[in-house]
Amino acid sequence: MSVEIARHWRLNPQRYQLVGEECPHCGHKMFPPRDVCPECADNSHQPEFKFSGRGEVFSYSTVYNPPEGYEDNAPYTVALVKLEEGPLITAQLTDVRNDDVQIGMPVEMTTRKITTQGDEGLVIYGYKFRPQLAA
Ligand SMILES: [Zn+2]
């Protein structure tokens, strides 16, 4: 399975959490937000749903030849993370050696600097996932 690099978003601090939507018809949790529920095709307005940010590694791949702008981080591991609430999202892993990543490893979201772009040094933040700290 191939895994793409997570889309990076410029977020305000108060948005440093995973916000998706919950279908009012069937309760399906969606991330990212979309217009039509993939479970029941309901297209009514879907209220925001804040995800816990916890999940586990569903699959992963280590990137040795990153796209322009990401070279500083290479090699790094990109994982498909299955959230507690069900959705799968793609994100870079952090705070873990690439060799130590395992399928099923519990992870949690954290916000980190993703890259610096352009001559003005625009810093882009986004979410990554790190191993869950022992409770
Ligand atoms: Zn639905």
Tab-separated table of C-alpha atoms and ligand atoms in Angstrom:
chain	number	residue	atom	x	y	z
A	1	MET	CA	0.000	0.000	0.000
A	2	SER	CA	1.388	3.388	-0.891
A	3	VAL	CA	0.876	6.293	1.432
A	4	GLU	CA	1.017	9.912	0.411
A	5	ILE	CA	2.319	12.754	2.498
A	6	ALA	CA	-0.369	14.405	4.547
A	7	ARG	CA	-1.763	17.626	3.239
A	8	HIS	CA	-0.443	20.415	5.353
A	9	TRP	CA	-2.746	23.131	6.460
A	10	ARG	CA	-2.091	26.518	7.867
A	11	LEU	CA	-4.040	26.437	11.065
A	12	ASN	CA	-4.842	28.950	13.745
A	13	PRO	CA	-3.765	27.838	17.222
A	14	GLN	CA	-7.345	27.192	18.272
A	15	ARG	CA	-7.664	24.862	15.316
A	16	TYR	CA	-4.812	22.655	16.466
A	17	GLN	CA	-7.045	19.687	16.718
A	18	LEU	CA	-8.658	17.288	14.363
A	19	VAL	CA	-12.071	18.611	13.479
A	20	GLY	CA	-14.226	16.592	11.162
A	21	GLU	CA	-17.940	16.102	10.952
A	22	GLU	CA	-20.509	13.715	12.357
A	23	CYS	CA	-23.366	12.589	10.164
A	24	PRO	CA	-26.680	13.568	11.800
A	25	HIS	CA	-28.395	10.670	10.057
A	26	CYS	CA	-26.225	7.644	10.855
A	27	GLY	CA	-23.597	9.005	13.265
A	28	HIS	CA	-20.682	8.225	10.953
A	29	LYS	CA	-17.581	10.255	11.864
A	30	MET	CA	-15.839	11.887	8.917
A	31	PHE	CA	-12.369	13.293	8.462
A	32	PRO	CA	-11.697	15.402	6.582
A	33	PRO	CA	-15.139	17.039	6.391
A	34	ARG	CA	-17.072	16.276	3.229
A	35	ASP	CA	-20.412	17.187	1.774
A	36	VAL	CA	-21.988	13.783	1.568
A	37	CYS	CA	-21.803	11.038	4.173
A	38	PRO	CA	-19.919	8.050	2.655
A	39	GLU	CA	-21.990	5.652	4.778
A	40	CYS	CA	-25.554	6.723	4.087
A	41	ALA	CA	-25.229	9.437	1.397
A	42	ASP	CA	-26.946	11.943	3.678
A	43	ASN	CA	-26.132	15.436	2.462
A	44	SER	CA	-27.708	17.571	5.170
A	45	HIS	CA	-25.553	19.928	7.206
A	46	GLN	CA	-23.152	17.937	9.327
A	47	PRO	CA	-22.164	19.321	12.713
A	48	GLU	CA	-18.495	19.558	13.617
A	49	PHE	CA	-16.970	16.680	15.461
A	50	LYS	CA	-13.689	16.982	17.352
A	51	PHE	CA	-11.648	13.834	17.229
A	52	SER	CA	-9.645	12.664	20.225
A	53	GLY	CA	-6.483	12.617	18.131
A	54	ARG	CA	-5.708	9.083	19.283
A	55	GLY	CA	-5.464	6.042	17.107
A	56	GLU	CA	-3.105	3.361	15.911
A	57	VAL	CA	-0.785	2.796	12.977
A	58	PHE	CA	-2.702	0.989	10.242
A	59	SER	CA	0.102	0.975	7.672
A	60	TYR	CA	3.218	3.015	7.046
A	61	SER	CA	6.080	3.685	4.699
A	62	THR	CA	9.413	5.412	5.149
A	63	VAL	CA	10.214	8.228	2.741
A	64	TYR	CA	13.858	8.532	1.667
A	65	ASN	CA	13.411	10.909	-1.253
A	66	PRO	CA	10.989	13.584	-0.097
A	67	PRO	CA	9.480	16.276	-2.316
A	68	GLU	CA	11.074	19.707	-2.431
A	69	GLY	CA	10.796	21.532	0.869
A	70	TYR	CA	10.735	18.388	2.987
A	71	GLU	CA	14.396	17.387	2.618
A	72	ASP	CA	15.344	18.444	6.144
A	73	ASN	CA	13.185	15.736	7.641
A	74	ALA	CA	14.272	12.808	5.498
A	75	PRO	CA	14.126	9.974	5.990
A	76	TYR	CA	10.801	10.077	7.739
A	77	THR	CA	7.858	7.778	8.145
A	78	VAL	CA	4.394	8.496	6.866
A	79	ALA	CA	1.607	6.427	8.355
A	80	LEU	CA	-1.991	5.715	7.679
A	81	VAL	CA	-3.489	6.161	11.153
A	82	LYS	CA	-6.793	4.599	12.132
A	83	LEU	CA	-8.447	6.978	14.578
A	84	GLU	CA	-10.317	5.685	17.626
A	85	GLU	CA	-13.494	6.966	16.030
A	86	GLY	CA	-12.897	5.042	12.817
A	87	PRO	CA	-11.576	7.292	10.045
A	88	LEU	CA	-8.178	6.689	8.467
A	89	ILE	CA	-5.912	9.674	7.999
A	90	THR	CA	-2.438	10.034	6.584
A	91	ALA	CA	0.209	11.840	8.600
A	92	GLN	CA	3.916	11.978	9.258
A	93	LEU	CA	5.133	10.253	12.411
A	94	THR	CA	7.439	12.017	14.840
A	95	ASP	CA	9.318	11.226	18.063
A	96	VAL	CA	9.950	7.679	16.919
A	97	ARG	CA	12.819	6.020	15.068
A	98	ASN	CA	11.761	4.882	11.627
A	99	ASP	CA	12.875	1.344	12.486
A	100	ASP	CA	10.641	1.260	15.556
A	101	VAL	CA	7.332	1.919	13.825
A	102	GLN	CA	4.957	-1.039	13.986
A	103	ILE	CA	1.509	-1.815	12.700
A	104	GLY	CA	-0.953	-1.386	15.573
A	105	MET	CA	1.297	0.997	17.521
A	106	PRO	CA	-0.835	3.441	19.568
A	107	VAL	CA	-0.254	7.025	18.454
A	108	GLU	CA	-1.636	10.451	19.238
A	109	MET	CA	-1.779	13.700	17.327
A	110	THR	CA	0.635	16.507	17.974
A	111	THR	CA	1.142	19.750	16.084
A	112	ARG	CA	4.562	20.452	14.663
A	113	LYS	CA	6.336	22.596	12.172
A	114	ILE	CA	5.993	20.737	8.888
A	115	THR	CA	8.131	22.825	6.556
A	116	THR	CA	9.389	26.294	5.795
A	117	GLN	CA	8.418	27.633	2.395
A	118	GLY	CA	9.728	30.317	0.110
A	119	ASP	CA	12.071	33.257	0.511
A	120	GLU	CA	10.028	34.734	3.327
A	121	GLY	CA	10.438	31.589	5.359
A	122	LEU	CA	6.743	30.983	5.726
A	123	VAL	CA	6.436	28.325	8.386
A	124	ILE	CA	3.717	25.787	7.936
A	125	TYR	CA	2.385	23.896	10.887
A	126	GLY	CA	0.298	20.822	10.735
A	127	TYR	CA	-0.413	17.673	12.564
A	128	LYS	CA	1.841	14.708	13.016
A	129	PHE	CA	1.414	11.629	15.142
A	130	ARG	CA	3.743	10.403	17.864
A	131	PRO	CA	3.702	7.261	20.004
A	132	GLN	CA	1.150	7.556	22.796
A	133	LEU	CA	2.747	8.327	26.102
A	134	ALA	CA	2.037	5.775	28.785
A	135	ALA	CA	-0.973	6.896	30.829
B	1	ZN	ZN	-24.487	9.049	7.390
